[in-house]
PDB file of C-alpha atoms in Angstrom:
ATOM      1  CA  GLN A  10      94.679 128.906 103.538  1.00 85.00           C
ATOM      2  CA  ALA A  11      94.180 125.809 105.670  1.00 90.00           C
ATOM      3  CA  VAL A  12      97.129 124.594 107.743  1.00 94.00           C
ATOM      4  CA  LEU A  13      97.616 121.613 110.060  1.00 97.00           C
ATOM      5  CA  THR A  14      99.611 122.347 113.199  1.00 97.00           C
ATOM      6  CA  GLN A  15     101.164 119.712 115.452  1.00 98.00           C
ATOM      7  CA  PRO A  16     103.246 120.159 118.613  1.00 98.00           C
ATOM      8  CA  PRO A  17     106.882 119.339 117.763  1.00 98.00           C
ATOM      9  CA  SER A  18     107.372 116.875 120.567  1.00 97.00           C
ATOM     10  CA  LEU A  19     105.644 114.836 123.231  1.00 98.00           C
ATOM     11  CA  SER A  20     106.995 112.532 125.906  1.00 97.00           C
ATOM     12  CA  ALA A  21     105.148 109.796 127.744  1.00 97.00           C
ATOM     13  CA  SER A  22     105.944 106.769 129.859  1.00 97.00           C
ATOM     14  CA  PRO A  23     105.669 103.129 128.844  1.00 97.00           C
ATOM     15  CA  GLY A  24     102.207 101.792 129.577  1.00 97.00           C
ATOM     16  CA  ALA A  25     100.679 105.265 129.644  1.00 98.00           C
ATOM     17  CA  SER A  26      98.507 106.892 126.994  1.00 98.00           C
ATOM     18  CA  ALA A  27      99.582 109.624 124.612  1.00 98.00           C
ATOM     19  CA  SER A  28      97.260 112.075 122.906  1.00 98.00           C
ATOM     20  CA  LEU A  29      98.727 113.700 119.801  1.00 98.00           C
ATOM     21  CA  THR A  30      96.888 116.724 118.491  1.00 98.00           C
ATOM     22  CA  CYS A  31      96.560 118.102 114.995  1.00 98.00           C
ATOM     23  CA  THR A  32      94.967 121.539 114.902  1.00 97.00           C
ATOM     24  CA  LEU A  33      93.287 122.749 111.743  1.00 96.00           C
ATOM     25  CA  ARG A  34      93.795 126.475 111.201  1.00 94.00           C
ATOM     26  CA  GLY A  35      92.624 128.814 108.480  1.00 91.00           C
ATOM     27  CA  GLY A  36      88.974 129.353 109.222  1.00 91.00           C
ATOM     28  CA  VAL A  37      87.782 125.824 108.452  1.00 93.00           C
ATOM     29  CA  SER A  38      86.064 123.399 110.809  1.00 94.00           C
ATOM     30  CA  VAL A  39      87.716 120.084 111.612  1.00 94.00           C
ATOM     31  CA  VAL A  40      84.251 118.559 111.928  1.00 95.00           C
ATOM     32  CA  THR A  41      83.945 118.255 108.146  1.00 93.00           C
ATOM     33  CA  TYR A  42      87.443 116.899 107.522  1.00 95.00           C
ATOM     34  CA  ARG A  43      88.862 113.406 107.582  1.00 95.00           C
ATOM     35  CA  ILE A  44      92.164 113.370 109.450  1.00 97.00           C
ATOM     36  CA  TYR A  45      94.679 110.713 108.474  1.00 98.00           C
ATOM     37  CA  TRP A  46      97.597 109.661 110.676  1.00 98.00           C
ATOM     38  CA  TYR A  47     100.983 108.247 109.697  1.00 98.00           C
ATOM     39  CA  GLN A  48     103.837 106.877 111.772  1.00 98.00           C
ATOM     40  CA  GLN A  49     107.438 107.288 110.653  1.00 98.00           C
ATOM     41  CA  LYS A  50     110.440 105.670 112.280  1.00 98.00           C
ATOM     42  CA  PRO A  51     114.013 106.809 111.570  1.00 96.00           C
ATOM     43  CA  GLY A  52     115.288 105.774 108.181  1.00 96.00           C
ATOM     44  CA  SER A  53     111.910 104.415 107.058  1.00 98.00           C
ATOM     45  CA  PRO A  54     109.040 105.758 104.995  1.00 98.00           C
ATOM     46  CA  PRO A  55     105.812 106.725 106.738  1.00 98.00           C
ATOM     47  CA  GLN A  56     103.236 104.046 107.454  1.00 98.00           C
ATOM     48  CA  TYR A  57      99.496 104.607 107.397  1.00 97.00           C
ATOM     49  CA  LEU A  58      97.864 104.225 110.795  1.00 98.00           C
ATOM     50  CA  LEU A  59      94.268 105.333 110.561  1.00 97.00           C
ATOM     51  CA  ARG A  60      91.747 107.906 109.500  1.00 96.00           C
ATOM     52  CA  TYR A  61      89.065 109.573 111.577  1.00 96.00           C
ATOM     53  CA  LYS A  62      86.175 111.811 110.668  1.00 95.00           C
ATOM     54  CA  SER A  63      83.536 110.648 113.092  1.00 95.00           C
ATOM     55  CA  ASP A  64      82.610 107.619 115.140  1.00 94.00           C
ATOM     56  CA  SER A  65      80.810 106.300 112.071  1.00 93.00           C
ATOM     57  CA  ASP A  66      83.510 107.224 109.566  1.00 92.00           C
ATOM     58  CA  ASN A  67      86.840 105.932 110.702  1.00 93.00           C
ATOM     59  CA  GLN A  68      89.248 103.168 109.768  1.00 93.00           C
ATOM     60  CA  ARG A  69      92.380 101.635 111.168  1.00 96.00           C
ATOM     61  CA  GLY A  70      95.014 100.489 108.679  1.00 94.00           C
ATOM     62  CA  SER A  71      95.713  96.847 108.044  1.00 93.00           C
ATOM     63  CA  GLY A  72      97.661  95.356 110.922  1.00 95.00           C
ATOM     64  CA  VAL A  73      97.500  98.478 113.059  1.00 97.00           C
ATOM     65  CA  PRO A  74      96.931  97.565 116.717  1.00 97.00           C
ATOM     66  CA  SER A  75      93.722  98.648 118.415  1.00 97.00           C
ATOM     67  CA  ARG A  76      95.903 100.664 120.816  1.00 97.00           C
ATOM     68  CA  PHE A  77      95.853 103.326 118.113  1.00 98.00           C
ATOM     69  CA  SER A  78      92.627 105.249 117.755  1.00 97.00           C
ATOM     70  CA  GLY A  79      91.376 108.554 116.440  1.00 97.00           C
ATOM     71  CA  SER A  80      89.051 111.210 117.679  1.00 97.00           C
ATOM     72  CA  LYS A  81      88.367 114.931 117.414  1.00 97.00           C
ATOM     73  CA  ASP A  82      88.138 117.880 119.743  1.00 96.00           C
ATOM     74  CA  ALA A  83      85.749 120.203 117.981  1.00 95.00           C
ATOM     75  CA  SER A  84      86.251 122.965 120.536  1.00 96.00           C
ATOM     76  CA  ALA A  85      89.973 122.993 119.753  1.00 96.00           C
ATOM     77  CA  ASN A  86      89.336 122.373 116.048  1.00 96.00           C
ATOM     78  CA  ALA A  87      91.721 119.441 116.250  1.00 97.00           C
ATOM     79  CA  GLY A  88      92.076 115.831 115.279  1.00 98.00           C
ATOM     80  CA  ILE A  89      93.564 113.533 117.884  1.00 98.00           C
ATOM     81  CA  LEU A  90      95.604 110.361 117.690  1.00 98.00           C
ATOM     82  CA  LEU A  91      95.364 108.414 120.917  1.00 98.00           C
ATOM     83  CA  ILE A  92      97.895 105.729 121.655  1.00 98.00           C
ATOM     84  CA  SER A  93      97.160 103.641 124.720  1.00 98.00           C
ATOM     85  CA  GLY A  94      99.450 101.217 126.496  1.00 97.00           C
ATOM     86  CA  LEU A  95     102.549 102.909 125.101  1.00 98.00           C
ATOM     87  CA  GLN A  96     105.387 100.668 124.087  1.00 97.00           C
ATOM     88  CA  SER A  97     108.971 101.525 123.284  1.00 97.00           C
ATOM     89  CA  GLU A  98     108.318 100.649 119.649  1.00 97.00           C
ATOM     90  CA  ASP A  99     105.791 103.499 119.460  1.00 98.00           C
ATOM     91  CA  GLU A 100     108.638 105.989 119.655  1.00 98.00           C
ATOM     92  CA  ALA A 101     108.458 107.680 116.261  1.00 98.00           C
ATOM     93  CA  ASP A 102     107.376 110.758 114.358  1.00 98.00           C
ATOM     94  CA  TYR A 103     103.653 111.069 113.771  1.00 98.00           C
ATOM     95  CA  TYR A 104     102.140 113.096 110.960  1.00 98.00           C
ATOM     96  CA  CYS A 105      98.556 114.096 110.397  1.00 98.00           C
ATOM     97  CA  MET A 106      97.199 114.698 106.937  1.00 98.00           C
ATOM     98  CA  THR A 107      93.999 115.888 105.349  1.00 96.00           C
ATOM     99  CA  TRP A 108      92.571 116.791 101.997  1.00 95.00           C
ATOM    100  CA  HIS A 109      91.736 120.444 101.429  1.00 93.00           C
ATOM    101  CA  GLY A 110      89.854 120.530  98.195  1.00 89.00           C
ATOM    102  CA  SER A 111      91.897 118.403  95.836  1.00 89.00           C
ATOM    103  CA  ALA A 112      95.205 119.121  97.578  1.00 93.00           C
ATOM    104  CA  VAL A 113      96.895 117.240 100.405  1.00 96.00           C
ATOM    105  CA  LEU A 114      98.043 118.951 103.591  1.00 97.00           C
ATOM    106  CA  PHE A 115     100.490 117.449 106.065  1.00 98.00           C
ATOM    107  CA  GLY A 116     101.080 118.651 109.572  1.00 98.00           C
ATOM    108  CA  GLY A 117     104.568 119.447 110.768  1.00 98.00           C
ATOM    109  CA  GLY A 118     104.819 116.209 112.725  1.00 98.00           C
ATOM    110  CA  THR A 119     105.165 115.303 116.401  1.00 98.00           C
ATOM    111  CA  LYS A 120     108.156 113.406 117.721  1.00 98.00           C
ATOM    112  CA  LEU A 121     106.887 111.000 120.365  1.00 98.00           C
ATOM    113  CA  THR A 122     109.416 109.883 122.930  1.00 98.00           C
ATOM    114  CA  VAL A 123     108.594 106.922 125.154  1.00 97.00           C
ATOM    115  CA  LEU A 124     110.694 107.048 128.302  1.00 91.00           C
TER     116      LEU A 124
ATOM    117  CA  GLN B  25     102.765  92.063  97.188  1.00 95.00           C
ATOM    118  CA  ILE B  26     102.716  95.783  96.495  1.00 97.00           C
ATOM    119  CA  THR B  27     106.038  97.536  96.078  1.00 98.00           C
ATOM    120  CA  LEU B  28     107.127 100.931  94.839  1.00 98.00           C
ATOM    121  CA  LYS B  29     110.641 102.100  94.097  1.00 98.00           C
ATOM    122  CA  GLU B  30     111.893 105.563  93.321  1.00 98.00           C
ATOM    123  CA  SER B  31     114.817 106.195  91.012  1.00 98.00           C
ATOM    124  CA  GLY B  32     116.609 109.282  89.829  1.00 98.00           C
ATOM    125  CA  PRO B  33     119.810 111.274  90.141  1.00 98.00           C
ATOM    126  CA  PRO B  34     121.161 111.696  93.658  1.00 98.00           C
ATOM    127  CA  LEU B  35     122.665 115.069  92.783  1.00 98.00           C
ATOM    128  CA  VAL B  36     121.381 117.892  90.622  1.00 98.00           C
ATOM    129  CA  LYS B  37     122.686 121.387  90.094  1.00 98.00           C
ATOM    130  CA  PRO B  38     120.700 124.542  90.824  1.00 98.00           C
ATOM    131  CA  THR B  39     118.389 125.578  87.970  1.00 97.00           C
ATOM    132  CA  GLN B  40     118.412 122.072  86.496  1.00 98.00           C
ATOM    133  CA  THR B  41     115.316 119.930  85.997  1.00 98.00           C
ATOM    134  CA  LEU B  42     114.843 116.862  88.185  1.00 98.00           C
ATOM    135  CA  THR B  43     113.259 113.754  86.734  1.00 98.00           C
ATOM    136  CA  LEU B  44     112.194 110.980  89.097  1.00 98.00           C
ATOM    137  CA  THR B  45     110.642 107.648  88.206  1.00 98.00           C
ATOM    138  CA  CYS B  46     108.436 105.528  90.411  1.00 98.00           C
ATOM    139  CA  THR B  47     108.321 101.894  89.321  1.00 98.00           C
ATOM    140  CA  PHE B  48     105.670  99.835  91.027  1.00 98.00           C
ATOM    141  CA  SER B  49     104.342  96.309  91.126  1.00 97.00           C
ATOM    142  CA  GLY B  50     101.451  94.442  92.688  1.00 97.00           C
ATOM    143  CA  PHE B  51      98.744  96.806  91.483  1.00 96.00           C
ATOM    144  CA  SER B  52      97.546  98.455  88.306  1.00 94.00           C
ATOM    145  CA  LEU B  53      97.219 102.174  87.710  1.00 94.00           C
ATOM    146  CA  SER B  54      94.325 101.338  85.431  1.00 92.00           C
ATOM    147  CA  THR B  55      92.222 100.129  88.356  1.00 93.00           C
ATOM    148  CA  SER B  56      89.466 102.450  89.539  1.00 94.00           C
ATOM    149  CA  GLY B  57      90.344 104.119  92.811  1.00 94.00           C
ATOM    150  CA  VAL B  58      94.094 103.846  92.415  1.00 96.00           C
ATOM    151  CA  GLY B  59      96.618 106.644  92.142  1.00 96.00           C
ATOM    152  CA  VAL B  60     100.296 107.334  92.698  1.00 97.00           C
ATOM    153  CA  ALA B  61     101.549 110.353  94.590  1.00 98.00           C
ATOM    154  CA  TRP B  62     104.884 112.028  95.140  1.00 98.00           C
ATOM    155  CA  ILE B  63     105.769 113.331  98.589  1.00 98.00           C
ATOM    156  CA  ARG B  64     109.071 114.762  99.753  1.00 98.00           C
ATOM    157  CA  GLN B  65     110.809 115.277 103.079  1.00 98.00           C
ATOM    158  CA  PRO B  66     113.787 117.597 103.568  1.00 98.00           C
ATOM    159  CA  PRO B  67     116.343 116.233 106.041  1.00 97.00           C
ATOM    160  CA  GLY B  68     114.955 116.468 109.560  1.00 97.00           C
ATOM    161  CA  LYS B  69     111.773 118.164 108.382  1.00 98.00           C
ATOM    162  CA  ALA B  70     108.151 117.377 107.681  1.00 98.00           C
ATOM    163  CA  LEU B  71     106.446 115.638 104.802  1.00 98.00           C
ATOM    164  CA  GLU B  72     105.282 117.745 101.873  1.00 98.00           C
ATOM    165  CA  TRP B  73     102.861 116.488  99.228  1.00 98.00           C
ATOM    166  CA  LEU B  74     103.855 117.327  95.669  1.00 98.00           C
ATOM    167  CA  ALA B  75     101.619 115.705  93.085  1.00 98.00           C
ATOM    168  CA  LEU B  76      99.208 112.883  92.377  1.00 97.00           C
ATOM    169  CA  THR B  77      97.987 111.075  89.295  1.00 96.00           C
ATOM    170  CA  TYR B  78      94.853 108.962  89.322  1.00 95.00           C
ATOM    171  CA  TRP B  79      93.721 105.901  87.400  1.00 94.00           C
ATOM    172  CA  ASP B  80      91.527 108.084  85.194  1.00 93.00           C
ATOM    173  CA  ASP B  81      94.476 110.352  84.284  1.00 93.00           C
ATOM    174  CA  ASP B  82      93.275 113.129  86.575  1.00 94.00           C
ATOM    175  CA  LYS B  83      96.264 114.974  87.980  1.00 96.00           C
ATOM    176  CA  ARG B  84      96.621 117.188  91.050  1.00 96.00           C
ATOM    177  CA  TYR B  85      99.500 119.396  92.140  1.00 97.00           C
ATOM    178  CA  SER B  86     100.606 121.214  95.243  1.00 97.00           C
ATOM    179  CA  PRO B  87      99.398 124.805  94.784  1.00 95.00           C
ATOM    180  CA  SER B  88     102.745 126.179  95.966  1.00 95.00           C
ATOM    181  CA  LEU B  89     104.779 124.125  93.475  1.00 97.00           C
ATOM    182  CA  ASN B  90     102.286 123.743  90.664  1.00 96.00           C
ATOM    183  CA  SER B  91     104.228 125.808  88.154  1.00 97.00           C
ATOM    184  CA  ARG B  92     107.327 123.624  88.523  1.00 98.00           C
ATOM    185  CA  LEU B  93     105.821 120.140  88.541  1.00 98.00           C
ATOM    186  CA  THR B  94     104.640 117.692  85.930  1.00 98.00           C
ATOM    187  CA  ILE B  95     103.430 114.190  86.713  1.00 98.00           C
ATOM    188  CA  THR B  96     102.850 111.563  84.064  1.00 97.00           C
ATOM    189  CA  LYS B  97     101.956 107.911  84.125  1.00 95.00           C
ATOM    190  CA  ASP B  98     102.612 104.936  81.914  1.00 91.00           C
ATOM    191  CA  ALA B  99     100.245 102.283  83.195  1.00 87.00           C
ATOM    192  CA  SER B 100     101.565  99.711  80.747  1.00 89.00           C
ATOM    193  CA  LYS B 101     105.065 100.077  82.181  1.00 93.00           C
ATOM    194  CA  ASN B 102     103.855 100.466  85.780  1.00 96.00           C
ATOM    195  CA  GLN B 103     105.677 103.757  86.072  1.00 97.00           C
ATOM    196  CA  VAL B 104     104.941 107.292  87.184  1.00 98.00           C
ATOM    197  CA  VAL B 105     107.349 110.105  86.385  1.00 98.00           C
ATOM    198  CA  LEU B 106     107.687 113.411  88.203  1.00 98.00           C
ATOM    199  CA  THR B 107     109.598 116.325  86.759  1.00 98.00           C
ATOM    200  CA  MET B 108     110.474 119.397  88.792  1.00 98.00           C
ATOM    201  CA  THR B 109     112.025 122.376  87.072  1.00 98.00           C
ATOM    202  CA  ASN B 110     114.395 125.074  88.307  1.00 98.00           C
ATOM    203  CA  MET B 111     115.797 123.078  91.210  1.00 98.00           C
ATOM    204  CA  ASP B 112     117.161 124.964  94.211  1.00 98.00           C
ATOM    205  CA  PRO B 113     119.139 123.848  97.270  1.00 98.00           C
ATOM    206  CA  VAL B 114     115.945 124.125  99.343  1.00 98.00           C
ATOM    207  CA  ASP B 115     114.570 121.266  97.222  1.00 98.00           C
ATOM    208  CA  THR B 116     117.110 118.909  98.778  1.00 98.00           C
ATOM    209  CA  ALA B 117     114.985 116.117 100.214  1.00 98.00           C
ATOM    210  CA  THR B 118     114.066 112.469 100.200  1.00 98.00           C
ATOM    211  CA  TYR B 119     111.445 112.005  97.525  1.00 98.00           C
ATOM    212  CA  TYR B 120     108.860 109.280  98.069  1.00 98.00           C
ATOM    213  CA  CYS B 121     106.267 107.824  95.781  1.00 98.00           C
ATOM    214  CA  ALA B 122     103.204 106.269  97.370  1.00 98.00           C
ATOM    215  CA  ARG B 123     100.190 104.361  96.170  1.00 98.00           C
ATOM    216  CA  THR B 124      96.973 106.236  96.714  1.00 96.00           C
ATOM    217  CA  TRP B 125      93.874 104.224  97.444  1.00 95.00           C
ATOM    218  CA  CYS B 126      90.504 105.901  97.075  1.00 91.00           C
ATOM    219  CA  SER B 127      87.224 104.404  98.237  1.00 86.00           C
ATOM    220  CA  GLY B 128      84.037 106.378  98.634  1.00 80.00           C
ATOM    221  CA  GLY B 129      85.925 109.629  98.378  1.00 76.00           C
ATOM    222  CA  ARG B 130      88.361 108.616 101.083  1.00 85.00           C
ATOM    223  CA  CYS B 131      91.878 108.657  99.655  1.00 92.00           C
ATOM    224  CA  TYR B 132      95.048 107.850 101.491  1.00 95.00           C
ATOM    225  CA  PHE B 133      98.613 106.690 100.901  1.00 97.00           C
ATOM    226  CA  ASP B 134      98.721 103.046 101.861  1.00 95.00           C
ATOM    227  CA  TYR B 135     102.008 101.849 100.383  1.00 97.00           C
ATOM    228  CA  TRP B 136     105.216 103.852 100.158  1.00 98.00           C
ATOM    229  CA  GLY B 137     108.542 103.417  98.464  1.00 98.00           C
ATOM    230  CA  GLN B 138     111.749 103.640 100.467  1.00 98.00           C
ATOM    231  CA  GLY B 139     112.481 107.059  99.045  1.00 98.00           C
ATOM    232  CA  THR B 140     115.387 108.514  97.131  1.00 98.00           C
ATOM    233  CA  LEU B 141     117.561 111.334  98.452  1.00 98.00           C
ATOM    234  CA  VAL B 142     118.112 114.160  96.016  1.00 98.00           C
ATOM    235  CA  THR B 143     120.697 116.796  96.828  1.00 98.00           C
ATOM    236  CA  VAL B 144     120.736 120.108  95.005  1.00 98.00           C
ATOM    237  CA  SER B 145     124.188 121.611  94.951  1.00 97.00           C
ATOM    238  CA  SER B 146     126.603 123.152  92.528  1.00 96.00           C
TER     239      SER B 146
END
């Protein structure tokens, strides 16, 4: 049974970079999975940010700033959302998602605080 | 402009069946690559995918909730309906519908409704 695990919270300073991890557990390799990332602000539905499988298979959503990018850490079996040049407006919950067979898995979300 | 809107009862009693309707505009559920999904979020908790119907009438369900869910579409009315049986207080959540866009096997939820809060209580 595949599961996506995210740290519950992360804090970073304005102007700094934040690396949000999404670890794939359950005996499957993140290398073969596309990881999708969503941003959710209080009282609003999630918004699609980007997907990342590899440097040749990735896509940023329409209107998403280039400060948001994806990568993977194969040794940690994790997908990564990197946010550079943090701004106060980046404070939000971030969810990773993937497809496992024909079913969708969401991670538990990371609350990013910019302070 | 693509929009989706969820509608349904704000309050249901335990053991009752919940019926939610997603009414959308700006796209057609008859277009190849398009689907509509239901996703829920209990208060203060994470997102949970429930079900998805595709343009070709293929349907997929969360393995953990499969026995309780039914998703149907009426492309002519631009609506997707989700029914969930045997509701329990733990099913209290905001229920979202979202357009699913698939291209080259890459499917994601690109447009979301604002969600509707459903409370399960006697």
